[in-house]
Coordinates of N, CA and C and ligand atoms in Angstrom, one line a residue:
M1 N 0.8 -1.2 0.0 CA 0.0 0.0 0.0 C 0.9 1.3 0.0
A2 N 0.5 2.2 -0.9 CA 1.4 3.4 -1.0 C 1.1 4.3 0.3
L3 N 2.2 4.9 0.7 CA 2.1 5.7 1.9 C 1.5 7.1 1.5
S4 N 0.6 7.7 2.3 CA 0.1 9.0 2.0 C 1.3 10.0 2.2
E5 N 1.1 11.2 1.6 CA 2.2 12.2 1.7 C 2.5 12.5 3.2
K6 N 1.4 12.5 4.0 CA 1.5 12.8 5.5 C 2.4 11.8 6.2
E7 N 2.1 10.5 5.8 CA 2.9 9.4 6.5 C 4.4 9.5 6.0
T8 N 4.5 9.8 4.7 CA 5.9 9.8 4.1 C 6.7 10.9 4.8
L9 N 6.0 12.0 5.2 CA 6.7 13.1 5.8 C 6.7 13.1 7.3
A10 N 6.3 12.0 7.9 CA 6.3 12.0 9.3 C 7.7 12.3 9.8
P11 N 7.9 13.0 10.9 CA 9.2 13.3 11.4 C 10.0 12.1 11.8
P12 N 11.3 12.1 11.8 CA 12.0 11.0 12.3 C 11.6 10.7 13.8
Q13 N 11.6 9.4 14.2 CA 11.2 9.2 15.6 C 12.3 9.5 16.6
H14 N 13.5 9.5 16.1 CA 14.6 9.8 17.0 C 15.6 10.8 16.3
I15 N 15.7 12.0 16.9 CA 16.6 13.0 16.4 C 17.7 13.2 17.5
A16 N 19.0 13.3 17.0 CA 20.1 13.6 17.9 C 20.8 14.9 17.5
I17 N 21.2 15.7 18.5 CA 21.8 17.0 18.2 C 23.1 17.2 19.0
I18 N 24.1 17.7 18.3 CA 25.3 18.2 18.9 C 25.1 19.7 19.1
M19 N 24.9 20.1 20.4 CA 24.6 21.5 20.6 C 25.8 22.4 20.6
D20 N 26.3 22.7 19.4 CA 27.6 23.3 19.3 C 27.5 24.8 18.9
G21 N 28.4 25.6 19.4 CA 28.5 27.0 18.9 C 28.2 28.0 20.1
N22 N 28.0 27.5 21.3 CA 27.6 28.4 22.4 C 28.8 29.4 22.6
G23 N 30.0 28.9 22.6 CA 31.2 29.8 22.9 C 31.3 30.9 21.9
R24 N 31.2 30.5 20.6 CA 31.3 31.5 19.6 C 30.1 32.5 19.6
W25 N 29.0 32.1 20.0 CA 27.8 33.0 20.1 C 28.1 34.0 21.2
A26 N 28.7 33.6 22.3 CA 29.0 34.5 23.4 C 30.1 35.5 23.0
K27 N 31.1 34.9 22.3 CA 32.3 35.8 21.9 C 31.8 36.9 20.9
Q28 N 30.9 36.5 20.0 CA 30.4 37.5 19.1 C 29.8 38.7 19.8
R29 N 29.3 38.4 21.0 CA 28.5 39.5 21.8 C 29.4 40.0 22.9
G30 N 30.7 39.6 23.0 CA 31.5 40.1 24.0 C 31.1 39.6 25.4
L31 N 30.4 38.4 25.4 CA 29.9 37.9 26.7 C 30.8 36.7 27.2
P32 N 30.8 36.4 28.4 CA 31.5 35.2 28.9 C 30.9 33.9 28.3
R33 N 31.7 32.9 28.1 CA 31.3 31.6 27.5 C 30.1 31.0 28.2
T34 N 30.0 31.2 29.5 CA 28.9 30.7 30.3 C 27.5 31.3 29.8
A35 N 27.6 32.6 29.4 CA 26.4 33.2 28.9 C 25.9 32.5 27.6
G36 N 26.9 32.0 26.8 CA 26.6 31.2 25.6 C 25.9 29.9 26.0
H37 N 26.4 29.3 27.0 CA 25.8 28.0 27.4 C 24.4 28.3 28.0
A38 N 24.2 29.4 28.7 CA 22.8 29.7 29.2 C 21.9 29.9 28.0
A39 N 22.3 30.6 27.0 CA 21.5 30.8 25.8 C 21.3 29.4 25.1
G40 N 22.3 28.5 25.2 CA 22.2 27.2 24.6 C 21.1 26.4 25.3
A41 N 21.1 26.5 26.6 CA 20.1 25.8 27.4 C 18.7 26.3 27.1
E42 N 18.5 27.6 26.8 CA 17.2 28.1 26.4 C 16.8 27.5 25.0
S43 N 17.8 27.4 24.1 CA 17.6 26.9 22.8 C 17.1 25.4 22.9
F44 N 17.8 24.7 23.9 CA 17.4 23.3 24.1 C 15.9 23.2 24.5
R45 N 15.5 24.1 25.5 CA 14.1 24.1 25.9 C 13.2 24.2 24.8
R46 N 13.5 25.2 23.9 CA 12.7 25.6 22.8 C 12.5 24.4 21.8
I47 N 13.7 23.8 21.5 CA 13.7 22.7 20.5 C 13.1 21.4 21.1
A48 N 13.3 21.2 22.4 CA 12.6 20.0 23.0 C 11.1 20.1 23.0
N49 N 10.6 21.3 23.3 CA 9.2 21.6 23.2 C 8.7 21.4 21.8
Y50 N 9.4 21.9 20.8 CA 9.0 21.8 19.4 C 9.0 20.3 19.0
C51 N 10.0 19.6 19.4 CA 10.0 18.1 19.1 C 8.8 17.4 19.6
R52 N 8.3 17.8 20.8 CA 7.1 17.2 21.3 C 5.9 17.6 20.4
T53 N 5.9 18.8 20.0 CA 4.8 19.3 19.1 C 4.8 18.4 17.8
L54 N 5.9 18.2 17.3 CA 6.0 17.5 16.0 C 5.7 16.0 16.2
G55 N 5.8 15.5 17.4 CA 5.6 14.0 17.6 C 6.9 13.2 17.5
V56 N 8.0 13.9 17.7 CA 9.3 13.2 17.7 C 9.4 12.4 19.0
R57 N 9.7 11.1 19.0 CA 9.6 10.3 20.2 C 10.8 10.4 21.1
Y58 N 12.0 10.5 20.5 CA 13.3 10.5 21.2 C 14.1 11.7 20.7
L59 N 14.6 12.5 21.7 CA 15.6 13.5 21.4 C 16.8 13.3 22.2
T60 N 18.0 13.1 21.5 CA 19.2 12.9 22.3 C 20.1 14.1 22.1
V61 N 20.6 14.7 23.1 CA 21.5 15.9 23.0 C 22.8 15.6 23.7
Y62 N 23.9 16.2 23.0 CA 25.2 16.1 23.6 C 25.4 17.3 24.5
A63 N 25.3 17.1 25.8 CA 25.3 18.2 26.8 C 26.7 18.4 27.3
F64 N 27.5 17.3 27.5 CA 28.8 17.4 28.1 C 29.6 16.1 27.7
S65 N 30.7 16.3 27.0 CA 31.5 15.2 26.6 C 32.6 14.8 27.6
T66 N 33.2 13.6 27.4 CA 34.3 13.2 28.3 C 35.5 14.2 28.1
E67 N 35.5 14.8 26.9 CA 36.6 15.8 26.7 C 36.4 17.1 27.3
N68 N 35.1 17.4 27.6 CA 34.8 18.8 28.0 C 35.3 19.1 29.4
W69 N 35.8 18.1 30.2 CA 36.5 18.4 31.5 C 37.7 19.3 31.3
K70 N 38.3 19.3 30.1 CA 39.5 20.0 29.8 C 39.3 21.5 29.8
R71 N 38.0 21.9 29.8 CA 37.7 23.4 29.8 C 37.9 24.0 31.1
S72 N 37.9 25.3 31.2 CA 38.2 26.0 32.5 C 37.2 25.5 33.5
Q73 N 37.7 25.6 34.8 CA 36.8 25.2 35.9 C 35.5 26.0 35.9
E74 N 35.7 27.3 35.6 CA 34.5 28.2 35.6 C 33.5 27.8 34.6
E75 N 34.0 27.4 33.4 CA 33.1 27.0 32.3 C 32.4 25.7 32.7
V76 N 33.2 24.7 33.2 CA 32.6 23.4 33.6 C 31.5 23.6 34.6
A77 N 31.8 24.5 35.6 CA 30.9 24.7 36.7 C 29.6 25.4 36.2
G78 N 29.8 26.3 35.2 CA 28.7 27.0 34.6 C 27.7 26.0 33.9
I79 N 28.3 25.1 33.2 CA 27.4 24.1 32.5 C 26.7 23.2 33.5
M80 N 27.5 22.8 34.5 CA 26.8 21.9 35.5 C 25.7 22.6 36.3
K81 N 25.9 23.9 36.5 CA 24.9 24.7 37.2 C 23.6 24.8 36.3
L82 N 23.8 25.0 35.0 CA 22.6 25.0 34.1 C 21.9 23.7 34.1
L83 N 22.6 22.6 34.1 CA 22.0 21.3 34.1 C 21.2 21.1 35.3
R84 N 21.8 21.5 36.5 CA 21.1 21.3 37.8 C 19.8 22.1 37.8
K85 N 19.9 23.3 37.3 CA 18.7 24.2 37.3 C 17.7 23.6 36.4
Y86 N 18.1 23.1 35.2 CA 17.1 22.5 34.3 C 16.4 21.3 34.9
L87 N 17.2 20.4 35.5 CA 16.7 19.2 36.1 C 15.8 19.5 37.3
E88 N 16.1 20.5 38.1 CA 15.3 20.9 39.2 C 13.9 21.3 38.7
E89 N 13.9 22.1 37.6 CA 12.7 22.6 37.0 C 11.9 21.4 36.4
A90 N 12.6 20.5 35.8 CA 12.0 19.4 35.1 C 11.3 18.5 36.1
L91 N 12.0 18.3 37.3 CA 11.4 17.5 38.3 C 10.1 18.2 38.9
R92 N 10.2 19.5 39.0 CA 9.0 20.2 39.5 C 7.8 20.1 38.6
D93 N 8.2 20.2 37.3 CA 7.1 20.3 36.2 C 6.8 19.0 35.6
M94 N 7.3 17.9 36.2 CA 7.2 16.6 35.5 C 5.8 16.2 35.1
E95 N 4.8 16.4 36.0 CA 3.5 15.9 35.7 C 2.9 16.7 34.5
K96 N 3.3 18.0 34.4 CA 2.8 18.8 33.4 C 3.4 18.5 32.0
N97 N 4.7 18.4 32.0 CA 5.4 18.2 30.7 C 5.5 16.8 30.2
R98 N 5.4 15.8 31.1 CA 5.3 14.4 30.8 C 6.5 14.0 29.8
V99 N 7.7 14.4 30.2 CA 8.9 14.1 29.4 C 9.7 13.0 30.2
C100 N 10.1 12.0 29.6 CA 10.9 11.0 30.2 C 12.4 11.2 30.0
F101 N 13.2 11.1 31.0 CA 14.7 11.4 30.9 C 15.5 10.2 31.0
R102 N 16.5 10.1 30.2 CA 17.6 9.1 30.3 C 18.9 9.8 30.2
F103 N 19.9 9.2 30.8 CA 21.3 9.8 30.8 C 22.2 8.8 30.2
F104 N 23.0 9.3 29.1 CA 24.0 8.4 28.5 C 25.3 9.0 29.0
G105 N 26.1 8.1 29.6 CA 27.5 8.6 30.1 C 27.8 8.1 31.4
D106 N 29.0 8.3 31.8 CA 29.5 7.9 33.2 C 29.2 9.0 34.2
L107 N 28.1 8.8 34.9 CA 27.6 9.9 35.8 C 28.5 10.0 37.1
S108 N 29.3 8.9 37.3 CA 30.0 8.9 38.6 C 31.0 10.1 38.8
R109 N 31.3 10.7 37.7 CA 32.3 11.9 37.9 C 31.5 13.2 38.2
L110 N 30.2 13.2 38.1 CA 29.4 14.4 38.3 C 29.3 14.6 39.9
S111 N 28.9 15.8 40.3 CA 28.8 16.0 41.7 C 27.7 15.2 42.3
P112 N 27.7 14.7 43.5 CA 26.7 13.9 44.1 C 25.3 14.5 43.9
P113 N 25.1 15.8 44.2 CA 23.7 16.4 44.0 C 23.2 16.3 42.5
L114 N 24.1 16.5 41.6 CA 23.7 16.4 40.2 C 23.4 14.9 39.8
Q115 N 24.2 14.0 40.3 CA 23.9 12.6 40.1 C 22.6 12.2 40.6
K116 N 22.2 12.8 41.8 CA 21.0 12.4 42.4 C 19.8 13.0 41.6
L117 N 20.0 14.2 41.1 CA 19.0 14.8 40.2 C 18.7 14.0 39.0
C118 N 19.9 13.5 38.4 CA 19.8 12.7 37.2 C 19.0 11.4 37.5
L119 N 19.3 10.7 38.6 CA 18.7 9.5 39.0 C 17.2 9.7 39.3
D120 N 16.9 10.8 40.0 CA 15.5 11.1 40.3 C 14.7 11.3 39.1
A121 N 15.3 12.2 38.2 CA 14.6 12.5 36.9 C 14.3 11.2 36.1
Q122 N 15.3 10.4 36.1 CA 15.2 9.1 35.3 C 14.1 8.2 35.9
S123 N 14.2 8.0 37.2 CA 13.2 7.1 37.8 C 11.8 7.6 37.9
R124 N 11.7 8.9 38.1 CA 10.3 9.5 38.3 C 9.6 9.7 37.0
S125 N 10.3 9.6 35.8 CA 9.7 9.9 34.6 C 9.6 8.7 33.7
A126 N 9.9 7.5 34.2 CA 10.1 6.3 33.4 C 8.9 6.0 32.5
D127 N 7.7 6.4 32.8 CA 6.5 6.0 32.1 C 6.0 7.0 31.0
Y128 N 6.7 8.1 30.9 CA 6.2 9.1 29.9 C 6.6 8.8 28.5
D129 N 5.9 9.4 27.5 CA 6.0 9.0 26.1 C 7.2 9.7 25.4
V130 N 7.4 11.0 25.6 CA 8.5 11.6 24.9 C 9.7 11.5 25.7
Q131 N 10.8 11.1 25.1 CA 12.0 10.9 25.9 C 13.2 11.8 25.5
V132 N 13.8 12.4 26.4 CA 15.0 13.2 26.2 C 16.2 12.4 26.8
N133 N 17.2 12.2 25.9 CA 18.4 11.5 26.4 C 19.5 12.5 26.5
F134 N 20.0 12.8 27.7 CA 21.1 13.7 27.9 C 22.4 13.0 27.9
C135 N 23.3 13.3 27.0 CA 24.6 12.7 27.0 C 25.5 13.6 27.9
L136 N 25.9 13.0 29.0 CA 26.6 13.8 30.1 C 27.8 13.0 30.5
N137 N 29.0 13.6 30.4 CA 30.2 12.9 30.6 C 30.2 11.7 29.7
Y138 N 29.8 12.0 28.4 CA 29.6 10.9 27.4 C 30.7 11.0 26.3
G139 N 31.1 9.8 25.9 CA 32.0 9.7 24.7 C 31.6 8.4 24.0
G140 N 31.5 8.4 22.7 CA 31.0 7.2 22.0 C 32.0 6.1 22.1
R141 N 33.3 6.3 22.1 CA 34.3 5.2 22.2 C 34.2 4.7 23.6
D142 N 34.1 5.6 24.6 CA 34.0 5.2 26.0 C 32.8 4.3 26.2
E143 N 31.7 4.6 25.6 CA 30.5 3.8 25.7 C 30.7 2.4 25.2
I144 N 31.4 2.3 24.0 CA 31.7 1.0 23.4 C 32.6 0.2 24.3
V145 N 33.6 0.9 24.8 CA 34.6 0.2 25.7 C 33.9 -0.4 27.0
Q146 N 33.0 0.5 27.6 CA 32.3 0.1 28.8 C 31.4 -1.1 28.5
A147 N 30.8 -1.1 27.3 CA 29.9 -2.2 26.9 C 30.7 -3.5 26.7
A148 N 31.8 -3.4 26.0 CA 32.7 -4.5 25.8 C 33.2 -5.1 27.1
R149 N 33.5 -4.2 28.0 CA 34.0 -4.6 29.3 C 32.9 -5.4 30.1
R150 N 31.7 -4.9 30.1 CA 30.6 -5.6 30.8 C 30.3 -7.0 30.2
F151 N 30.4 -7.0 28.8 CA 30.1 -8.3 28.2 C 31.3 -9.3 28.6
A152 N 32.5 -8.8 28.5 CA 33.7 -9.7 28.8 C 33.6 -10.2 30.3
Q153 N 33.1 -9.3 31.1 CA 33.0 -9.7 32.5 C 32.0 -10.8 32.7
Q154 N 30.9 -10.7 31.9 CA 29.8 -11.8 32.0 C 30.4 -13.1 31.4
V155 N 31.2 -13.0 30.4 CA 31.8 -14.2 29.9 C 32.8 -14.8 30.9
A156 N 33.5 -14.0 31.6 CA 34.5 -14.4 32.6 C 33.7 -15.1 33.8
N157 N 32.5 -14.6 34.1 CA 31.7 -15.1 35.1 C 30.9 -16.4 34.7
G158 N 31.0 -16.7 33.4 CA 30.3 -17.9 32.9 C 28.9 -17.7 32.6
E159 N 28.5 -16.4 32.6 CA 27.0 -16.1 32.3 C 26.8 -16.0 30.8
R160 N 27.8 -15.7 30.0 CA 27.7 -15.6 28.5 C 28.8 -16.3 27.8
R161 N 28.5 -16.7 26.6 CA 29.6 -17.3 25.7 C 30.0 -16.3 24.6
P162 N 31.2 -16.2 24.3 CA 31.7 -15.2 23.3 C 30.9 -15.3 22.0
E163 N 30.5 -16.5 21.5 CA 29.8 -16.7 20.3 C 28.4 -16.2 20.3
E164 N 27.9 -15.9 21.5 CA 26.5 -15.4 21.6 C 26.5 -13.9 21.1
L165 N 27.6 -13.3 21.1 CA 27.6 -11.8 20.8 C 27.2 -11.5 19.4
T166 N 26.2 -10.7 19.2 CA 25.8 -10.2 17.9 C 25.6 -8.7 18.0
E167 N 25.4 -8.1 16.9 CA 25.1 -6.6 17.0 C 23.9 -6.3 17.9
N168 N 22.9 -7.1 17.7 CA 21.7 -6.9 18.5 C 21.9 -7.0 20.0
L169 N 22.7 -8.1 20.3 CA 23.0 -8.3 21.7 C 23.9 -7.1 22.3
F170 N 24.9 -6.7 21.4 CA 25.8 -5.7 21.9 C 25.0 -4.4 22.2
D171 N 24.0 -4.1 21.4 CA 23.1 -2.9 21.6 C 22.6 -2.9 23.1
Q172 N 22.4 -4.0 23.6 CA 21.8 -4.1 25.0 C 22.8 -3.7 26.1
Y173 N 24.1 -3.6 25.7 CA 25.1 -3.2 26.7 C 25.4 -1.7 26.6
L174 N 24.8 -1.0 25.7 CA 25.0 0.4 25.5 C 24.1 1.2 26.3
Y175 N 24.4 2.5 26.6 CA 23.5 3.4 27.3 C 22.2 3.5 26.6
S176 N 22.2 3.3 25.3 CA 20.9 3.5 24.5 C 20.1 2.2 24.4
A177 N 20.4 1.2 25.3 CA 19.7 -0.1 25.2 C 18.2 0.2 25.1
G178 N 17.5 -0.5 24.1 CA 16.1 -0.4 24.0 C 15.6 0.8 23.3
I179 N 16.4 1.7 22.8 CA 16.0 2.9 22.1 C 16.4 2.7 20.6
P180 N 15.5 3.0 19.7 CA 15.9 2.9 18.3 C 17.0 3.9 17.9
D181 N 17.8 3.5 17.0 CA 18.9 4.4 16.5 C 18.4 5.7 16.0
P182 N 19.1 6.8 16.1 CA 18.6 8.1 15.5 C 18.6 8.0 14.0
E183 N 17.5 8.4 13.4 CA 17.5 8.5 11.9 C 18.2 9.8 11.4
L184 N 18.2 10.8 12.3 CA 18.8 12.1 11.9 C 19.7 12.6 13.0
V185 N 20.9 13.0 12.6 CA 21.9 13.6 13.6 C 22.2 15.0 13.1
I186 N 21.9 16.0 13.9 CA 22.1 17.4 13.5 C 23.3 18.0 14.2
R187 N 24.2 18.7 13.4 CA 25.3 19.5 14.1 C 25.2 20.9 13.6
P188 N 24.8 21.8 14.4 CA 24.9 23.2 14.0 C 26.3 23.8 14.2
S189 N 26.5 25.0 13.9 CA 27.7 25.8 14.1 C 28.7 25.7 13.0
G190 N 28.4 25.0 12.0 CA 29.3 25.0 10.8 C 30.4 23.9 10.9
E191 N 30.6 23.3 12.0 CA 31.7 22.2 12.1 C 31.1 21.0 11.5
K192 N 32.0 20.2 10.8 CA 31.5 19.0 10.2 C 32.3 17.8 10.7
R193 N 32.1 17.6 12.0 CA 32.7 16.4 12.7 C 31.7 15.7 13.5
I194 N 32.0 14.4 13.8 CA 31.1 13.7 14.7 C 31.4 13.8 16.2
S195 N 32.7 14.1 16.4 CA 33.2 14.4 17.8 C 32.8 13.3 18.8
N196 N 32.9 12.1 18.4 CA 32.7 11.0 19.4 C 31.3 10.9 19.9
F197 N 30.4 11.3 19.1 CA 28.9 11.3 19.5 C 28.2 10.1 18.9
L198 N 27.6 9.2 19.7 CA 26.8 8.1 19.2 C 27.4 7.3 18.1
L199 N 28.7 7.0 18.3 CA 29.4 6.3 17.2 C 28.7 5.0 16.7
W200 N 28.3 4.2 17.6 CA 27.7 2.9 17.3 C 26.3 3.2 16.7
Q201 N 25.5 4.1 17.4 CA 24.1 4.2 17.0 C 23.9 5.0 15.7
S202 N 24.8 5.8 15.3 CA 24.6 6.6 14.1 C 25.2 6.0 12.8
A203 N 25.4 4.6 12.9 CA 26.0 3.9 11.7 C 25.2 4.2 10.4
Y204 N 23.9 4.3 10.5 CA 23.0 4.5 9.3 C 22.3 5.9 9.4
S205 N 22.6 6.7 10.3 CA 21.9 8.0 10.4 C 22.2 9.0 9.3
E206 N 21.3 9.9 9.0 CA 21.6 11.0 8.1 C 22.2 12.1 8.9
Y207 N 23.3 12.6 8.5 CA 23.9 13.8 9.2 C 23.5 15.1 8.5
V208 N 23.1 16.0 9.2 CA 22.8 17.3 8.6 C 23.6 18.4 9.4
F209 N 24.5 19.0 8.7 CA 25.4 20.1 9.3 C 24.8 21.4 8.9
M210 N 24.7 22.3 9.9 CA 24.1 23.6 9.6 C 24.9 24.8 10.0
N211 N 24.8 25.9 9.3 CA 25.6 27.1 9.6 C 24.9 28.0 10.5
V212 N 24.5 27.5 11.7 CA 23.8 28.4 12.6 C 24.4 28.0 14.0
L213 N 24.6 28.9 14.9 CA 25.2 28.6 16.2 C 24.0 28.1 17.1
W214 N 24.3 27.1 17.9 CA 23.2 26.5 18.7 C 22.2 27.5 19.4
P215 N 22.7 28.5 20.0 CA 21.8 29.4 20.7 C 20.8 30.1 19.7
D216 N 21.2 30.2 18.5 CA 20.3 30.8 17.4 C 19.4 29.8 16.7
F217 N 19.5 28.5 17.1 CA 18.8 27.5 16.4 C 17.3 27.6 16.8
T218 N 16.5 27.7 15.8 CA 15.0 27.8 16.0 C 14.3 26.6 15.5
P219 N 13.0 26.5 15.8 CA 12.2 25.5 15.2 C 12.2 25.5 13.7
E220 N 12.4 26.6 13.1 CA 12.5 26.7 11.6 C 13.8 25.9 11.1
H221 N 14.8 26.0 11.9 CA 16.1 25.3 11.5 C 15.8 23.8 11.6
L222 N 15.0 23.4 12.7 CA 14.7 22.0 12.8 C 13.9 21.5 11.6
D223 N 12.9 22.3 11.2 CA 12.1 22.0 10.1 C 13.0 21.8 8.8
E224 N 14.0 22.7 8.7 CA 14.9 22.6 7.5 C 15.7 21.3 7.5
A225 N 16.2 20.9 8.7 CA 17.0 19.7 8.9 C 16.1 18.5 8.5
I226 N 14.8 18.5 9.0 CA 13.9 17.4 8.8 C 13.6 17.3 7.3
A227 N 13.4 18.5 6.7 CA 13.1 18.5 5.2 C 14.3 17.9 4.4
E228 N 15.5 18.3 4.8 CA 16.7 17.7 4.2 C 16.8 16.2 4.4
Y229 N 16.4 15.8 5.6 CA 16.4 14.3 5.8 C 15.4 13.6 4.9
H230 N 14.2 14.2 4.7 CA 13.2 13.6 3.8 C 13.7 13.6 2.4
R231 N 14.3 14.7 2.0 CA 14.8 14.8 0.6 C 15.8 13.7 0.3
R232 N 16.7 13.4 1.3 CA 17.7 12.4 1.1 C 17.0 11.0 1.1
N233 N 16.1 10.8 2.0 CA 15.4 9.6 2.1 C 14.6 9.2 0.8
R234 N 14.0 10.3 0.2 CA 13.2 10.0 -1.0 C 14.2 9.6 -2.1
R235 N 15.3 10.3 -2.1 CA 16.3 10.0 -3.2 C 16.9 8.6 -3.1
F236 N 17.3 8.3 -1.9 CA 18.1 7.1 -1.7 C 17.4 6.0 -1.0
G237 N 16.2 6.2 -0.4 CA 15.6 5.2 0.4 C 15.1 4.1 -0.5
G238 N 14.8 3.0 0.2 CA 14.3 1.8 -0.5 C 12.8 2.1 -0.9
T239 N 12.2 1.0 -1.5 CA 10.8 1.2 -1.9 C 9.8 1.3 -0.8
Ligands
FPP301 C1 29.4 23.1 22.7 O1 29.6 24.5 22.3 C2 28.5 23.0 23.8 C3 28.8 22.5 25.1 C4 30.1 21.9 25.3 C5 27.9 22.5 26.2 C6 26.4 22.3 25.8 C7 25.6 22.7 27.0 C8 24.5 23.3 27.0 C9 23.8 23.8 25.8 C10 23.8 23.7 28.3 C11 23.4 22.4 29.0 C12 22.1 22.6 29.7 C13 20.9 22.2 29.3 C14 19.8 22.4 30.1 C15 20.7 21.5 28.0 P1 31.0 25.1 22.5 O2 31.2 25.7 23.8 O3 32.1 24.1 22.1 O4 30.9 26.3 21.4 P2 32.2 26.8 20.5 O5 32.6 25.7 19.6 O6 31.6 27.9 19.8 O7 33.2 27.3 21.5

């Protein structure tokens, strides 16, 4: 049966975004980098709301990478503070917003209060429909190494055999276990790199690179990225 135009143009069910360009946005305005991250957090709120309006089921954002610890103490503290503030608000408004949270990354290096907020947000929102995955102290290679280590440990314990390992089984050891791979990965800010983001999960994703800094990213930019995704799918997709 042929798909109707509406079904053909349904948004991707999973969109992933590298929220890049906060520092440059601040520099252009003579502001400290933390002001750029604060504007980036506002942009995230706007886009997460818009994703919900569109019916996007999963939104995964790169909020803090394993490499981001190399930044100044002030900048790292600024980003952590924004995350804390956001999660406190999210916990307060949970019933109203009905967003489910997951965290990809090694949370053990975060401050204990932030870890607790992450765990509370995750456990209290488990049943909601729209899901935001925050990549926090996340690296794609690190995720794969941690997954391999856990599987190897189970083999050593006699719980698994090496020949049982398939791509599908390996998926279950990743932070993203149970979540479909993103169909679309967006990187604003003009950079054209993957930067260790969702290396395993984006094997078949469409990448859209855009010349807009993340704090300036609007719902119209998301529409544009989704339109580009549909154009490519129509040209190269199967029947
Ligand atoms: C990359 O831009 C962005 C980050 C390393 C941090 C992203 C964090 C946020 C948007 C705030 C997190 C909080 C919430 C609530 C989502 P950059 O600093 O590398 O920019 P540049 O390349 O222009 O310097």
